[in-house]
Structures are given as structure tokens and as C-alpha cells.
Amino acid sequence: MSSCKTSEFTFQSSVHSTHVLRCLDEQRQKDLLCDVTVVVENRSFRAHRSVLASCSEYFSARMTNHTGQGFIINLPDEVTTEGFEPLLQFAYTSKLLFTKENVLEIHNCATVLGFKNLDKACFDFILPKFFDSSKSSSKVQTIQCCKTKCWKAKDESSINNDGANDTGDASSVTQPLKKQEPNFSSSLSEKAVRTCSPCQVETEADTEAESDYSSLCPKYRKFQLACGKGQSCTDTEPENTESTCSLNCLPCSSFEKPESEDIVSNKTTTGITEENAMSFCCPLAKQSPIETPPNLCSGKTSPQMCSMTSSCSLGGSFPPHPSAGEVVESSSVQVMGKECTVSDRRNGTFCLNPRTEQRSTVEMEVANQLSAWPDICSSRVSEPASACGQGVAVKSSELQWLKQLECPFLRDLGAVEAQVRCSEVTSRSAECSYISSIHSGEDSDSFDTEGESESCTSEQASLMQLPFSVEGIVSLSRNDFQQMLKTHRLTREQLDFVHDVRRRSKNRIAARRCRKRKLDCIHNLECEIERLRSEREKLTAEKRQLDQMRLKTWENYSVLYDRLCAEAKLQPEQLQVFAKYTSLGECPFSTHLSTKMQLYHCSEPELQPLAPCLGTDTGIFEPGTSTRSANTQNHLASDLRSTETPHTGNSETMSISPDQICKLETDKS
DNA sequence: GTAGGCTGTCATCGT
DNA sequence: AGACGATGACAGCCT
């Protein structure tokens, strides 16, 4: 405590900014404290200046110097209601909800209004992929749909619903997205049921049964078929929990799914729609594995209940979900000095965590939009209504092409993919659970090792007549687990079985964690390699530049020497002496001198005796061996003065002056 | 049919 | 001593 007196602590709320923004949005909707009216196409929108100015350069410019009340801004004609309203919503919610129909309009308005955080990069990335990918993704869908009529029906239903959606609430302009959503969801839900019901019938008829669930992992299908009555949570739960951990282990990823039951019933049963802004939270924070919390699936007798609870537990470290409409306060975990934040969840949508500043808003926005990619998600739009397809409705295989997109955040797709896999497993579990009655006993003889093992686990669990759920064996903490064992008097066999299940499940999770770490390590090493490679290139370029400078300097010296020799009119002997005192090996001056002397010697044979001097006394060819004394200049001058010309044999005073020598030394230095 | 990736499980070691 | 996590190795399944 004494140290506390001297230490400073900082409490940083992870929910404050979101709370403020939410309150502002509520104020806007209630027209409280709004101080500006924005007129777009004869429609008025009340808002707060500060909010608009914070998000838009246009508003910022127009509002900065205006202090009066009742400020009305008429937006330019190019700004439409269709494009502006989502932007206004984005300003207050950080979420941009768009459809294929209005994304261009939004883009245009964002450009005109200079909406920050929705800059060019975002739309440059979104738009081409959005529209260009329609065909390609449809191909993907087609390929997938070829497997099953059901998928075709689902796609058609999604398309139909799109169409219905387009025409359904066209009149609702004020809140088009919000109003469309329920209709869309409900209609879609109905159609999903309708389209899939025949498949179930066909399944019963043993005609298209496999095709309907052919996309499901046979292993889990078998497993689910085997465990049947809601025990699928046993093994799907660790998946979910682990996925959270594994995601957190990624350089930057996190994920959460909506957990509200109402969401399940109203919205998520239909998968992802174009308006469904299901997105993954993608904080860069690297989180160490967090201990698996107690399983949130308490009851699992009902397959549907299990499906929901399985999804609930996807956010392993998250608190239990609140009731519908209730805003879940963000939870923040400080691990390894980095913050992993769980963003709010409302209306079944996930929002990118605005507090995560390690990643640019644009990246997160793109991630947000990509996660709700209509083309991808539409293929799963009509997930069986009872499946736990809430939130994640993207197949892992469908994320493969996303990996190929060059976007900084796409490394997170690995995490998303993992999450999707978990979701798929969960979905399969749920699906298989609810179709288990249809498939009762089918393929029971063809279990593979894993499925057999898992099914055996479930079967044995039921045979053991354990007084608690199998999932509890895995999800409970050590103390709780032991407490539970003490509470229930178990036989030796039951104890062994329980311990074995717990051990294997824990180890399964650990293996996933280990592999994830390994992949992360590989990823980091690859990044390090890339960094070092770029650094090497940079140093190489720098060296090349320095070499060029050195060469240029050498040439300058040469020119300078030529000029000096021309002005001084030095004789070869004088050059020799001169070279002696400028004999720094690396000095281009010396080299130049030697060259000059050699030319003399070659042209005048009588000067040959001087040659040895160049190689020995002068030290021209001995780089670095010459050190200059303080009286170098004096020696040089005296030597030069005492030098006799070989041509005449007469002593001749050197014509170079001390000033020239000084100049020479200075130039050289 | 095959290669590669993924996943579960076991064995082992260290904490 | 027992529980637990990490990890290599192996096997099976899927794409």
C-alpha cells in the first residue's frame, strides 16, 4: 500500500467510448441535444455537430465557424438520402450497413462529405470485390450447390429474399435497414424452413439425404448421429472454447458470435443477409490462452438448446449473454500487456472494436464488411432454421479465396477460418442433432476411429449414467471438477471414464493450441524473414549509393589533381615526391599520381630508375601504410625544393608554392 | 489414387 | 503424487 501512494495508476475504461457513442446515438434518435439539421433531398436529419464534424471533413469545414443554434445544412445534390443515412448511422455506431444496391451511393456520399475512416482505401477494396466477385462467388456457390438441391434452393431463396427485400420496404426511408431486417429475416427464415423441409423429407426418403448434408463433415455427422440427443455439445464445446484461444493467439484476431436467444430465433437462423452486419471483432491484441470458462450450456437435453448454447460458448471468455436488446458491456482482458476487448453486441451484429487502435479503422472496416460478405454468406443464407447458423454462416472453404486477397488484415482470416470451422462443427452438431431422428442408426457401422471414439465417449457416457453432463467434465475448472466428483459418488469405472474424457478433451484443446502457436511462430518467422529481407535490400541500396558517391568523389579528386598538376607544372621527380606525401592507398589522388608517374616512365626510358620509388618509398601501392606527420608539409616542401630534374641534372627549385601545398592538403582532406 | 492439411489421441516430459 | 500443459508422433479423414 505504501508503494501505491507513490505510484500512479491509470484506469482505462474499455467501454467508455462505446457508451458515449451509444448515448449520442440514442440522443440523436430522440432528438435530444441535437444542434444541427441536415437536409438531404428534402429530408431532414437531426444530429450533433460535434459528431458530424468528427467524422466528416465536409461537416467539419462547414460547422467549425458556426456557433448559432438551429443550424441547418443543405447537402449538395450529389448526396442522396440513400447514401447519407448509412453514413449518418456509421457516424453514430461505427457500423456501416450497406447493400449491393446502395454501396455505390454510400461511397459517393462518403467521398463528397469526406467521411473519415471510410476513406478511399476501404471502398477501393470493397467495391471491386463486391461486384466483381459476384460472378466468381456465384460460381463457388454453384459448385457447392451442385452437390445438393437443397443448397440451390437455399440460394434461390436467398435471391428471392433479396428481391423481396428490395421491394418489400422500399417506402421505409427513414430507417430502411432496420426495418428491412426483420422482414427479411422472417421471410428468409420461413423460406429457409420451406426449402429445407423438402430436403428433410427427401432425407427420409433416402434420395437426397446425403446431398443435403454432404457438406457436413462426415465424421461429425456420424458423431452427431451417434450421440443424437444433444450430447453434441460435449465435443463441440471445446472446439468453441479453443477457437477463442486460438484466435487470440493469432497476431490479430478475435471473434465473437451473437449470443442472444432472440437473435437466434429472429435473425441468425437465417444466416447472414446482406444487411446482416455480422462481423468479426478483429483486435490486434495477441491474447494468451485464457482458461476455459465454465460451460455456458447448462442444459443440453434439447438439440436446439444445445445448438444455441454451443454458439453461446463460442466466445469462450465472454460472459453469459444478456437478454435480447440488452447491451452487453464490453469486457476487457489484459494479457501480455495487450488488451483484448470484446465489443458490444447488439441486434445480433458484431461490431469491430473501435477501441482497438492497433489496426487501422479502414482495415477493421474492411474486415467487418468482408465478414458479412453477401456472396459468401448468401450461400448459407438458408441454413436450416434449427441449425445453429447464427452469426457465422461462412464455410471455411469459402474463406480460401479471401486469403488470396491482398489486404493487410487478411492474415486474420486464418483465425476466422478456424472460427468458422468451429462454427461449422457446432452447426453440424446442431444439425445432426436435430436430424438425428431422421438418420437414426444410419451409417452407424461405418464410424471412423475418431467418430467412433467420440461416439463411444458419448455412448459410454450415457451408459455410465453419469449424474452430470459430459461437457461439465471438460469445462469445469480443476477445483470445480474435483468438487463435483466429491459431490457425486462415482464408481471406479465412472471415475476412470470421467478422468479419461477430461484428459482427452483437455489434450485435444492443448493440441489445437500448440498447433496454433506453431503456426503463429511460423507466421512470425516469415514476417521476420520478410523484414530482414527488406532491410537487406535497403542496406544494399544504401551501399550502392555510397559507392556512387565515392566514385564521384574520386573523379572530383582526379579532376582536381589534373588541374593542380597543370597549374604547377610539376616534373616527374616532383610528382614522385608529391606522391610520397599523398600516398594514402585509398586516396584516388595517390592512385592518380602513380598512374601519372607510370606514364612518365613509359614514355621516357631514362626515368626508369625512379620506378622502384613508386612501389616502395612512396608507398603508393601500400594502402594505409602511410601516416602523415605534423610536419608533412615541411618535408614535402623541402623535398620538392631539393629535387633535381633528371633532364638537366641541375638543381631546380620547385615551382609549387606552400600555399598550393596547403590547398592540396585541404582539398585532399 | 495421392499429397497435403487438419484433427484427435497417446506418450512423454516438465512444471 | 497427481494434475496439467506442451509437444512430438502417429493415424485417420477430408479436400
XYZ file of C-alpha atoms (C1' of nucleotides) in Angstrom:
699
model
C 0.000 0.000 0.000
C 2.875 2.286 0.654
C 4.011 1.827 -2.855
C 0.564 2.660 -4.036
C 0.902 6.109 -2.589
C 3.808 6.862 -4.804
C 2.710 5.004 -7.863
C 0.386 6.277 -10.454
C -2.321 4.117 -11.806
C -4.423 4.575 -14.827
C -7.825 3.174 -15.263
C -8.794 2.998 -18.843
C -12.348 2.123 -19.496
C -12.806 -0.144 -22.396
C -16.458 0.663 -22.709
C -16.487 4.385 -22.257
C -16.096 5.426 -25.845
C -18.669 2.957 -26.978
C -21.000 4.063 -24.265
C -20.617 7.674 -25.244
C -21.246 6.913 -28.852
C -24.243 4.864 -28.000
C -25.681 7.588 -25.858
C -25.155 10.062 -28.628
C -26.958 7.785 -30.987
C -29.835 7.469 -28.581
C -29.914 11.208 -28.219
C -29.990 11.565 -31.933
C -32.875 9.187 -32.270
C -34.749 11.062 -29.567
C -33.689 14.396 -30.974
C -32.064 15.353 -27.742
C -29.293 17.919 -27.684
C -29.137 17.821 -31.436
C -27.848 21.105 -32.701
C -27.833 20.699 -36.424
C -30.304 19.740 -39.083
C -29.003 18.157 -42.212
C -31.248 18.410 -45.197
C -30.844 15.805 -47.866
C -33.259 15.589 -50.715
C -35.891 17.460 -48.764
C -35.455 15.182 -45.842
C -34.157 16.377 -42.534
C -31.806 14.573 -40.244
C -31.137 15.786 -36.756
C -27.667 15.257 -35.419
C -24.897 16.618 -33.283
C -22.442 18.925 -34.860
C -19.556 17.539 -32.960
C -20.267 14.060 -34.139
C -20.671 15.021 -37.742
C -17.671 17.254 -37.656
C -15.644 14.495 -36.128
C -16.494 12.111 -38.876
C -16.730 14.276 -41.920
C -14.371 16.798 -43.315
C -17.250 18.405 -45.094
C -19.216 18.964 -41.940
C -16.123 19.936 -40.091
C -15.427 22.649 -42.577
C -18.949 23.951 -42.566
C -19.543 23.832 -38.858
C -16.311 24.978 -37.405
C -17.066 28.637 -37.548
C -20.744 28.433 -36.925
C -21.888 28.837 -33.379
C -25.536 29.732 -33.686
C -28.405 27.471 -32.812
C -30.700 25.917 -35.292
C -28.008 25.365 -37.766
C -29.310 23.848 -40.979
C -27.056 22.334 -43.556
C -28.284 21.614 -47.018
C -26.157 18.979 -48.548
C -25.206 19.052 -52.186
C -27.393 17.400 -54.732
C -24.977 14.588 -55.244
C -25.613 13.476 -51.685
C -28.671 11.303 -51.552
C -30.679 10.033 -48.692
C -29.848 6.516 -49.589
C -26.200 7.225 -49.328
C -26.240 9.634 -46.452
C -28.319 7.754 -43.982
C -25.977 4.797 -43.646
C -23.152 7.249 -43.233
C -25.015 9.029 -40.505
C -25.592 5.718 -38.859
C -21.954 4.910 -39.232
C -21.044 8.142 -37.538
C -23.032 7.131 -34.507
C -22.480 3.412 -34.450
C -19.169 2.777 -36.173
C -21.021 0.339 -38.298
C -21.732 0.839 -41.918
C -24.592 -1.218 -43.133
C -24.844 -1.392 -46.845
C -26.245 -3.454 -49.599
C -25.130 -4.036 -53.097
C -27.721 -1.568 -54.185
C -26.621 1.342 -52.101
C -22.936 0.768 -51.602
C -22.053 2.897 -54.564
C -24.323 5.600 -53.345
C -22.733 5.448 -49.941
C -19.339 5.570 -51.475
C -20.258 8.604 -53.463
C -21.681 10.372 -50.452
C -18.723 9.438 -48.329
C -16.438 10.885 -50.921
C -18.395 14.087 -51.170
C -18.692 14.505 -47.445
C -15.169 13.397 -46.743
C -16.147 10.800 -44.240
C -13.157 9.784 -42.282
C -12.476 6.147 -41.617
C -14.307 5.278 -44.765
C -11.649 6.553 -46.955
C -10.765 5.594 -50.405
C -8.853 2.524 -49.460
C -11.864 0.931 -47.925
C -14.123 1.394 -50.873
C -11.402 0.750 -53.345
C -11.074 -2.590 -51.801
C -14.700 -3.254 -51.137
C -16.289 -2.206 -54.360
C -14.320 -4.235 -56.857
C -14.560 -7.301 -54.736
C -18.141 -6.653 -54.053
C -19.216 -6.550 -57.631
C -16.527 -8.453 -59.408
C -16.798 -11.281 -57.004
C -20.446 -11.721 -57.653
C -19.830 -13.956 -60.561
C -16.946 -15.795 -59.125
C -18.599 -16.319 -55.868
C -21.679 -17.427 -57.565
C -19.534 -19.950 -59.251
C -18.409 -21.101 -55.943
C -21.934 -21.285 -54.859
C -22.806 -23.172 -57.950
C -20.113 -25.639 -57.299
C -21.311 -26.117 -53.834
C -24.864 -26.078 -54.908
C -24.188 -28.769 -57.419
C -23.840 -31.097 -54.561
C -27.276 -30.611 -53.352
C -30.552 -29.377 -54.474
C -31.006 -28.015 -51.085
C -28.243 -25.534 -51.494
C -29.684 -24.414 -54.743
C -32.968 -23.946 -53.090
C -31.257 -22.034 -50.364
C -29.529 -19.787 -52.780
C -32.656 -19.243 -54.665
C -34.418 -18.465 -51.532
C -31.731 -16.008 -50.645
C -32.010 -14.428 -54.025
C -35.702 -14.319 -53.778
C -35.433 -12.820 -50.438
C -33.092 -10.272 -51.750
C -35.615 -9.384 -54.275
C -38.344 -9.349 -51.795
C -36.262 -7.273 -49.599
C -35.653 -4.789 -52.285
C -39.266 -4.297 -52.952
C -40.578 -5.028 -49.566
C -39.911 -1.908 -47.617
C -38.993 0.461 -50.256
C -41.166 3.059 -48.692
C -39.364 2.971 -45.454
C -36.774 5.555 -45.980
C -36.058 6.781 -42.562
C -34.739 3.522 -41.225
C -34.585 1.292 -44.213
C -32.037 -1.070 -42.885
C -33.590 -1.524 -39.568
C -36.996 -2.010 -40.981
C -35.907 -4.339 -43.658
C -34.098 -6.571 -41.388
C -36.951 -8.184 -39.536
C -38.975 -8.679 -42.653
C -36.042 -10.046 -44.417
C -35.141 -12.301 -41.645
C -38.556 -13.538 -41.028
C -39.310 -14.165 -44.636
C -35.993 -15.724 -45.107
C -36.477 -17.847 -42.133
C -39.723 -19.066 -43.460
C -38.280 -19.806 -46.811
C -35.352 -21.482 -45.290
C -37.630 -23.757 -43.487
C -39.671 -24.290 -46.532
C -36.769 -25.009 -48.759
C -35.100 -27.266 -46.361
C -38.077 -29.129 -45.249
C -38.329 -30.972 -48.523
C -34.763 -31.931 -48.107
C -35.557 -33.464 -44.860
C -38.340 -35.296 -46.463
C -36.021 -36.422 -49.142
C -33.653 -37.416 -46.494
C -36.307 -39.581 -45.064
C -36.937 -40.894 -48.492
C -33.279 -41.637 -48.719
C -32.917 -39.856 -52.006
C -31.194 -36.599 -51.385
C -30.384 -37.209 -47.843
C -26.706 -37.278 -48.295
C -26.655 -34.378 -50.594
C -28.301 -32.196 -48.098
C -25.697 -32.833 -45.537
C -22.920 -33.802 -47.778
C -21.221 -30.575 -46.981
C -21.047 -31.556 -43.398
C -18.104 -33.300 -42.069
C -18.976 -36.971 -42.138
C -17.032 -37.511 -39.033
C -19.096 -35.113 -37.059
C -22.186 -36.151 -38.837
C -21.603 -39.672 -37.761
C -20.729 -38.496 -34.358
C -23.815 -36.438 -34.094
C -25.868 -39.174 -35.485
C -24.464 -41.417 -32.897
C -24.796 -39.159 -29.927
C -28.087 -37.951 -31.112
C -29.707 -36.404 -28.152
C -27.966 -33.180 -27.609
C -24.721 -34.546 -26.460
C -23.013 -32.943 -29.327
C -22.080 -30.138 -27.063
C -19.621 -32.383 -25.443
C -17.123 -32.126 -28.154
C -18.209 -29.015 -29.835
C -17.808 -27.017 -26.755
C -14.075 -27.414 -26.506
C -13.957 -26.537 -30.133
C -15.583 -23.282 -29.480
C -13.639 -22.535 -26.451
C -10.467 -23.389 -28.132
C -11.296 -21.335 -31.093
C -11.336 -18.338 -28.912
C -7.985 -19.158 -27.584
C -6.554 -19.953 -30.893
C -7.876 -16.830 -32.322
C -6.391 -14.865 -29.612
C -3.129 -16.482 -30.251
C -3.149 -15.127 -33.697
C -1.346 -11.919 -34.287
C -4.550 -10.131 -34.524
C -7.781 -11.754 -34.242
C -10.675 -12.249 -32.114
C -14.125 -13.273 -32.779
C -17.424 -13.386 -31.244
C -20.797 -14.534 -32.101
C -24.140 -13.229 -31.147
C -25.465 -14.972 -28.210
C -28.911 -13.714 -27.718
C -31.627 -16.255 -27.987
C -33.759 -13.711 -29.696
C -31.063 -13.325 -32.182
C -31.178 -16.965 -32.786
C -34.861 -17.004 -33.261
C -35.283 -13.817 -35.171
C -32.253 -13.306 -37.185
C -29.454 -15.684 -37.060
C -31.491 -18.637 -38.024
C -31.434 -17.278 -41.475
C -27.719 -16.914 -41.564
C -26.198 -13.828 -42.952
C -28.058 -11.431 -45.078
C -26.802 -8.526 -46.966
C -27.954 -6.320 -44.203
C -26.666 -8.631 -41.624
C -23.640 -6.920 -40.397
C -22.296 -9.916 -38.661
C -18.696 -9.227 -38.420
C -15.804 -10.444 -36.516
C -14.098 -8.405 -33.999
C -10.554 -8.168 -35.007
C -8.366 -6.607 -32.431
C -4.722 -6.954 -32.983
C -4.172 -7.906 -29.472
C -2.447 -11.122 -29.011
C -4.002 -12.942 -26.227
C -2.693 -15.850 -24.421
C -4.925 -18.750 -23.965
C -7.488 -17.998 -21.430
C -8.740 -20.643 -19.211
C -11.840 -22.158 -20.485
C -14.712 -20.770 -18.561
C -17.403 -22.932 -17.262
C -19.578 -24.137 -19.951
C -22.474 -21.929 -20.549
C -24.502 -24.788 -21.839
C -26.088 -25.983 -18.756
C -28.933 -27.835 -20.258
C -28.424 -29.857 -23.314
C -31.278 -32.139 -23.437
C -32.760 -30.384 -26.384
C -30.768 -30.397 -29.560
C -31.871 -26.931 -30.354
C -30.987 -25.782 -26.982
C -27.678 -27.363 -27.488
C -27.214 -25.644 -30.742
C -27.796 -22.360 -29.148
C -25.675 -22.983 -26.208
C -22.949 -24.226 -28.376
C -22.945 -20.977 -30.136
C -23.141 -19.150 -26.922
C -19.983 -20.655 -25.796
C -18.175 -19.660 -28.889
C -16.982 -16.590 -27.167
C -15.384 -18.714 -24.599
C -14.181 -15.972 -22.352
C -17.257 -13.941 -22.670
C -19.785 -13.508 -20.024
C -23.168 -15.020 -20.468
C -25.247 -13.200 -22.919
C -27.900 -10.849 -21.762
C -31.435 -10.830 -22.823
C -32.351 -9.598 -26.215
C -31.856 -5.972 -26.769
C -29.705 -5.609 -23.791
C -26.358 -4.230 -24.491
C -23.528 -6.310 -23.358
C -20.872 -4.283 -21.792
C -17.532 -4.953 -23.193
C -15.158 -6.997 -21.259
C -11.541 -6.361 -21.398
C -8.772 -8.733 -20.713
C -5.288 -7.586 -20.156
C -2.961 -10.279 -21.207
C 0.665 -9.972 -22.013
C 0.376 -6.254 -21.943
C -2.107 -6.153 -24.713
C -5.745 -5.605 -24.483
C -8.228 -7.927 -25.942
C -11.561 -6.369 -25.903
C -14.898 -7.825 -26.512
C -17.055 -5.398 -28.254
C -20.641 -4.783 -27.705
C -23.213 -6.923 -29.234
C -26.488 -5.537 -30.239
C -29.143 -6.751 -32.518
C -27.180 -9.754 -33.388
C -24.460 -7.864 -35.091
C -20.885 -7.759 -34.181
C -19.038 -4.608 -34.196
C -15.433 -4.101 -34.689
C -13.927 -2.847 -31.595
C -13.425 0.853 -32.024
C -11.078 0.871 -29.121
C -8.640 -1.306 -30.833
C -6.332 1.176 -32.305
C -3.584 -1.139 -33.272
C -5.303 -1.699 -36.516
C -6.434 0.999 -38.772
C -10.065 1.700 -38.882
C -10.111 1.040 -42.541
C -8.708 -2.379 -42.094
C -11.187 -3.182 -39.460
C -13.988 -1.830 -41.506
C -12.949 -3.910 -44.433
C -12.728 -6.882 -42.189
C -16.102 -6.039 -40.904
C -17.605 -5.894 -44.307
C -15.801 -8.919 -45.561
C -17.012 -10.933 -42.710
C -20.503 -10.129 -43.770
C -19.718 -10.733 -47.375
C -23.021 -11.295 -49.055
C -21.776 -13.527 -51.787
C -20.193 -15.817 -49.382
C -22.829 -15.698 -46.858
C -25.685 -15.962 -49.210
C -24.715 -19.474 -49.933
C -25.519 -20.214 -46.391
C -28.336 -17.845 -46.011
C -30.869 -20.524 -45.845
C -29.267 -22.621 -43.269
C -31.739 -24.904 -41.702
C -33.671 -22.845 -39.331
C -32.940 -25.019 -36.458
C -29.289 -25.130 -37.124
C -27.065 -23.024 -35.045
C -26.101 -20.977 -38.043
C -26.297 -17.791 -36.151
C -23.592 -15.411 -36.972
C -21.077 -17.497 -38.731
C -22.561 -18.918 -41.843
C -19.450 -18.970 -43.905
C -17.877 -22.217 -44.768
C -14.235 -22.456 -44.124
C -13.620 -23.446 -47.679
C -15.283 -20.294 -48.796
C -12.755 -18.266 -46.967
C -9.959 -19.666 -49.022
C -10.384 -17.191 -51.784
C -10.403 -14.395 -49.291
C -6.944 -15.363 -48.321
C -5.845 -14.582 -51.781
C -6.938 -11.011 -51.479
C -4.139 -8.710 -50.712
C -5.244 -6.937 -47.663
C -3.257 -6.384 -44.506
C -5.836 -7.766 -42.200
C -6.437 -10.893 -44.153
C -3.990 -12.788 -42.104
C -6.798 -12.851 -39.624
C -8.785 -14.922 -41.961
C -6.927 -17.872 -40.682
C -8.431 -17.182 -37.381
C -11.758 -16.535 -38.906
C -11.461 -19.719 -40.774
C -10.706 -21.549 -37.629
C -13.641 -19.901 -36.066
C -15.786 -20.802 -38.970
C -14.667 -24.326 -38.697
C -15.668 -24.357 -35.133
C -18.942 -22.886 -36.111
C -19.332 -25.460 -38.788
C -18.685 -28.119 -36.314
C -21.124 -26.549 -33.991
C -23.612 -26.198 -36.740
C -23.087 -29.716 -37.783
C -23.505 -30.803 -34.290
C -26.729 -28.979 -34.024
C -27.887 -30.017 -37.420
C -27.044 -33.554 -36.826
C -28.673 -33.329 -33.514
C -31.910 -32.241 -34.874
C -31.812 -34.592 -37.770
C -30.633 -37.432 -35.722
C -34.082 -38.813 -35.501
C -34.210 -38.946 -39.229
C -30.956 -40.704 -39.601
C -31.385 -42.866 -36.659
C -28.891 -45.602 -36.868
C -27.684 -44.785 -40.318
C -24.072 -45.352 -41.068
C -23.552 -46.479 -37.594
C -21.377 -49.254 -38.843
C -19.010 -47.074 -40.718
C -17.662 -44.948 -37.967
C -14.102 -43.986 -38.331
C -11.739 -44.017 -35.492
C -12.328 -40.513 -34.312
C -16.023 -40.568 -34.753
C -16.157 -43.916 -33.188
C -14.110 -42.746 -30.308
C -16.204 -39.682 -29.831
C -19.397 -41.542 -30.260
C -18.120 -44.159 -27.925
C -17.427 -41.439 -25.447
C -20.953 -40.247 -25.659
C -22.338 -43.687 -25.676
C -20.244 -44.684 -22.753
C -21.232 -41.522 -21.007
C -24.826 -42.463 -21.359
C -24.066 -46.000 -20.355
C -22.174 -44.805 -17.355
C -25.253 -42.971 -16.231
C -23.208 -40.076 -15.066
C -25.071 -37.698 -12.826
C -23.647 -34.741 -14.688
C -23.133 -33.711 -18.212
C -20.157 -34.823 -20.193
C -19.393 -31.272 -21.111
C -19.126 -30.425 -17.489
C -16.281 -32.852 -17.231
C -14.328 -30.790 -19.656
C -15.422 -27.282 -18.980
C -15.213 -27.206 -15.242
C -12.143 -25.907 -13.589
C -9.985 -28.251 -11.663
C -11.415 -27.365 -8.301
C -14.944 -27.423 -9.533
C -14.318 -30.680 -11.226
C -12.960 -32.252 -8.112
C -15.731 -30.757 -6.110
C -18.190 -32.264 -8.493
C -16.560 -35.637 -8.177
C -16.784 -35.382 -4.442
C -20.375 -34.352 -4.613
C -21.333 -37.296 -6.712
C -20.352 -40.703 -5.568
C -18.993 -42.395 -8.624
C -17.897 -45.905 -9.199
C -14.359 -46.715 -10.120
C -15.308 -47.148 -13.748
C -17.144 -43.896 -13.793
C -14.199 -42.124 -12.260
C -11.814 -43.584 -14.784
C -14.107 -42.707 -17.589
C -14.586 -39.174 -16.380
C -10.877 -38.640 -15.960
C -10.192 -40.148 -19.319
C -12.710 -37.943 -21.029
C -11.396 -34.907 -19.280
C -7.823 -35.744 -20.100
C -8.509 -36.359 -23.740
C -10.593 -33.270 -24.095
C -8.018 -31.128 -22.403
C -5.336 -32.615 -24.509
C -7.357 -32.050 -27.599
C -7.600 -28.402 -26.781
C -3.953 -28.267 -25.903
C -3.055 -29.829 -29.197
C -5.003 -27.213 -31.036
C -3.353 -24.542 -29.013
C 0.008 -25.982 -29.673
C -0.594 -26.143 -33.356
C -1.896 -22.661 -33.412
C 1.188 -21.471 -31.648
C 3.321 -23.278 -34.091
C 1.542 -21.678 -36.978
C 1.837 -18.316 -35.331
C 5.502 -18.924 -34.820
C 5.886 -19.789 -38.452
C 3.969 -16.726 -39.376
C 6.137 -14.562 -37.187
C 9.260 -16.081 -38.619
C 8.027 -15.428 -42.090
C 7.353 -11.861 -41.144
C 10.819 -11.622 -39.659
C 12.319 -13.021 -42.810
C 10.424 -10.532 -44.843
C 11.552 -7.738 -42.600
C 15.171 -8.783 -42.752
C 14.945 -9.153 -46.470
C 13.631 -5.678 -46.886
C 16.270 -4.398 -44.518
C 18.959 -6.071 -46.565
C 17.619 -4.543 -49.709
C 17.594 -1.206 -48.048
C 21.192 -1.562 -46.904
C 22.221 -2.755 -50.324
C 20.675 0.261 -51.902
C 22.413 2.462 -49.381
C 25.735 0.826 -50.113
C 25.206 1.292 -53.791
C 24.512 4.919 -53.233
C 27.609 5.326 -51.118
C 29.711 3.638 -53.770
C 28.419 6.027 -56.323
C 29.241 8.939 -54.089
C 32.704 7.541 -53.534
C 33.267 7.152 -57.232
C 32.083 10.623 -57.846
C 34.408 11.944 -55.186
C 37.260 10.047 -56.729
C 36.569 11.609 -60.069
C 36.455 15.024 -58.485
C 39.826 14.404 -56.945
C 41.220 13.333 -60.260
C 39.996 16.438 -61.937
C 41.387 18.472 -59.131
C 44.755 16.764 -59.421
C 44.940 17.273 -63.131
C 44.206 20.887 -62.700
C 46.783 21.200 -59.982
C 49.460 19.490 -61.996
C 48.655 21.620 -64.946
C 48.905 24.750 -62.909
C 52.019 23.730 -61.006
C 53.743 22.166 -63.970
C 55.374 19.523 -61.795
C 58.243 17.479 -63.046
C 58.215 13.695 -62.686
C 60.530 13.839 -59.713
C 58.354 16.343 -58.095
C 55.421 14.168 -58.825
C 57.250 11.317 -57.205
C 57.879 13.246 -54.073
C 54.454 14.602 -54.173
C 53.093 11.136 -54.445
C 55.155 10.131 -51.491
C 53.302 12.525 -49.302
C 49.993 11.772 -50.772
C 50.409 8.095 -50.529
C 47.250 7.124 -48.824
C 46.456 3.964 -50.587
C 42.799 4.543 -50.794
C 43.285 8.066 -51.879
C 42.432 8.466 -55.503
C 44.887 11.224 -55.511
C 47.753 8.843 -54.870
C 46.480 6.416 -57.391
C 46.249 9.118 -59.867
C 49.756 10.165 -59.107
C 51.074 6.696 -59.618
C 49.323 6.458 -62.896
C 50.816 9.703 -63.893
C 54.271 8.552 -62.899
C 53.941 5.349 -64.802
C 53.051 7.286 -67.848
C 56.166 9.294 -67.399
C 58.262 6.173 -67.030
C 56.778 4.510 -70.008
C 57.263 7.465 -72.227
C 60.751 8.325 -71.035
C 63.021 5.300 -70.547
C 65.647 7.385 -68.803
C 63.294 7.792 -65.901
C 63.057 4.056 -65.231
C 65.355 4.165 -62.206
C 62.695 6.124 -60.459
C 60.251 3.334 -60.796
C 61.172 1.444 -57.630
C 60.480 4.530 -55.647
C 56.908 4.344 -56.618
C 56.483 0.858 -55.321
C 58.449 1.136 -52.142
C 59.407 4.513 -50.914
C 56.312 6.269 -51.916
C 54.099 3.583 -50.577
C 51.636 4.301 -53.263
C 50.736 0.657 -53.544
C 50.671 0.076 -49.855
C 47.300 1.198 -48.783
C 47.078 2.589 -45.353
C 50.743 2.331 -44.567
C 51.456 5.968 -44.762
C 50.772 8.171 -41.839
C 51.063 11.830 -42.048
C 53.136 13.620 -39.510
C 52.582 17.098 -38.307
C 55.351 18.456 -40.428
C 54.381 16.706 -43.543
C 54.019 19.866 -45.405
C 57.503 20.993 -44.428
C 59.030 17.749 -45.560
C 57.094 17.850 -48.724
C 58.170 21.356 -49.447
C 61.798 20.675 -48.685
C 61.874 17.532 -50.681
C 60.306 19.186 -53.610
C 62.665 22.094 -53.419
C 65.728 19.854 -53.270
C 64.661 17.739 -56.161
C 66.741 17.955 -59.266
C 65.337 17.476 -62.662
C 66.673 14.345 -64.301
C 66.749 16.000 -67.615
C 69.242 18.702 -66.847
C 70.906 17.427 -63.750
C 70.686 20.906 -62.355
C 69.216 21.664 -59.058
C 65.967 23.317 -59.599
C 63.718 24.972 -57.152
C 60.242 23.651 -57.178
C 57.671 25.869 -58.664
C 54.913 24.827 -56.323
C 54.272 27.218 -53.525
C 53.465 26.406 -49.900
C 50.025 27.811 -50.461
C 49.442 25.346 -53.193
C 50.573 22.570 -50.944
C 48.244 23.720 -48.266
C 45.498 23.930 -50.762
C 46.324 20.482 -51.934
C 46.241 19.117 -48.436
C 42.991 20.820 -47.721
C 41.407 19.555 -50.852
C 42.600 16.130 -50.152
C 41.374 16.112 -46.626
C -5.056 -42.683 -56.403
C -2.216 -39.446 -53.996
C -0.370 -35.456 -51.468
C -1.068 -32.235 -48.102
C -3.596 -30.335 -44.356
C -6.341 -30.947 -40.291
C -7.612 -33.160 -36.172
C -7.790 -36.407 -32.322
C -5.202 -39.293 -29.460
C -1.323 -41.163 -26.979
C 3.110 -40.921 -24.787
C 6.345 -38.272 -22.574
C 8.370 -34.547 -20.162
C 8.430 -30.575 -17.283
C 6.000 -27.653 -14.002
C 1.775 -37.937 -6.102
C -1.338 -36.145 -9.030
C -2.957 -32.784 -12.243
C -1.958 -30.126 -16.008
C 0.036 -28.119 -20.122
C 3.158 -28.582 -24.046
C 4.707 -31.180 -27.722
C 6.264 -34.954 -30.835
C 4.495 -38.819 -33.135
C 1.019 -41.423 -35.209
C -3.251 -42.415 -37.568
C -7.406 -41.306 -39.857
C -10.232 -38.240 -42.558
C -11.018 -34.664 -45.887
C -10.067 -31.856 -49.828
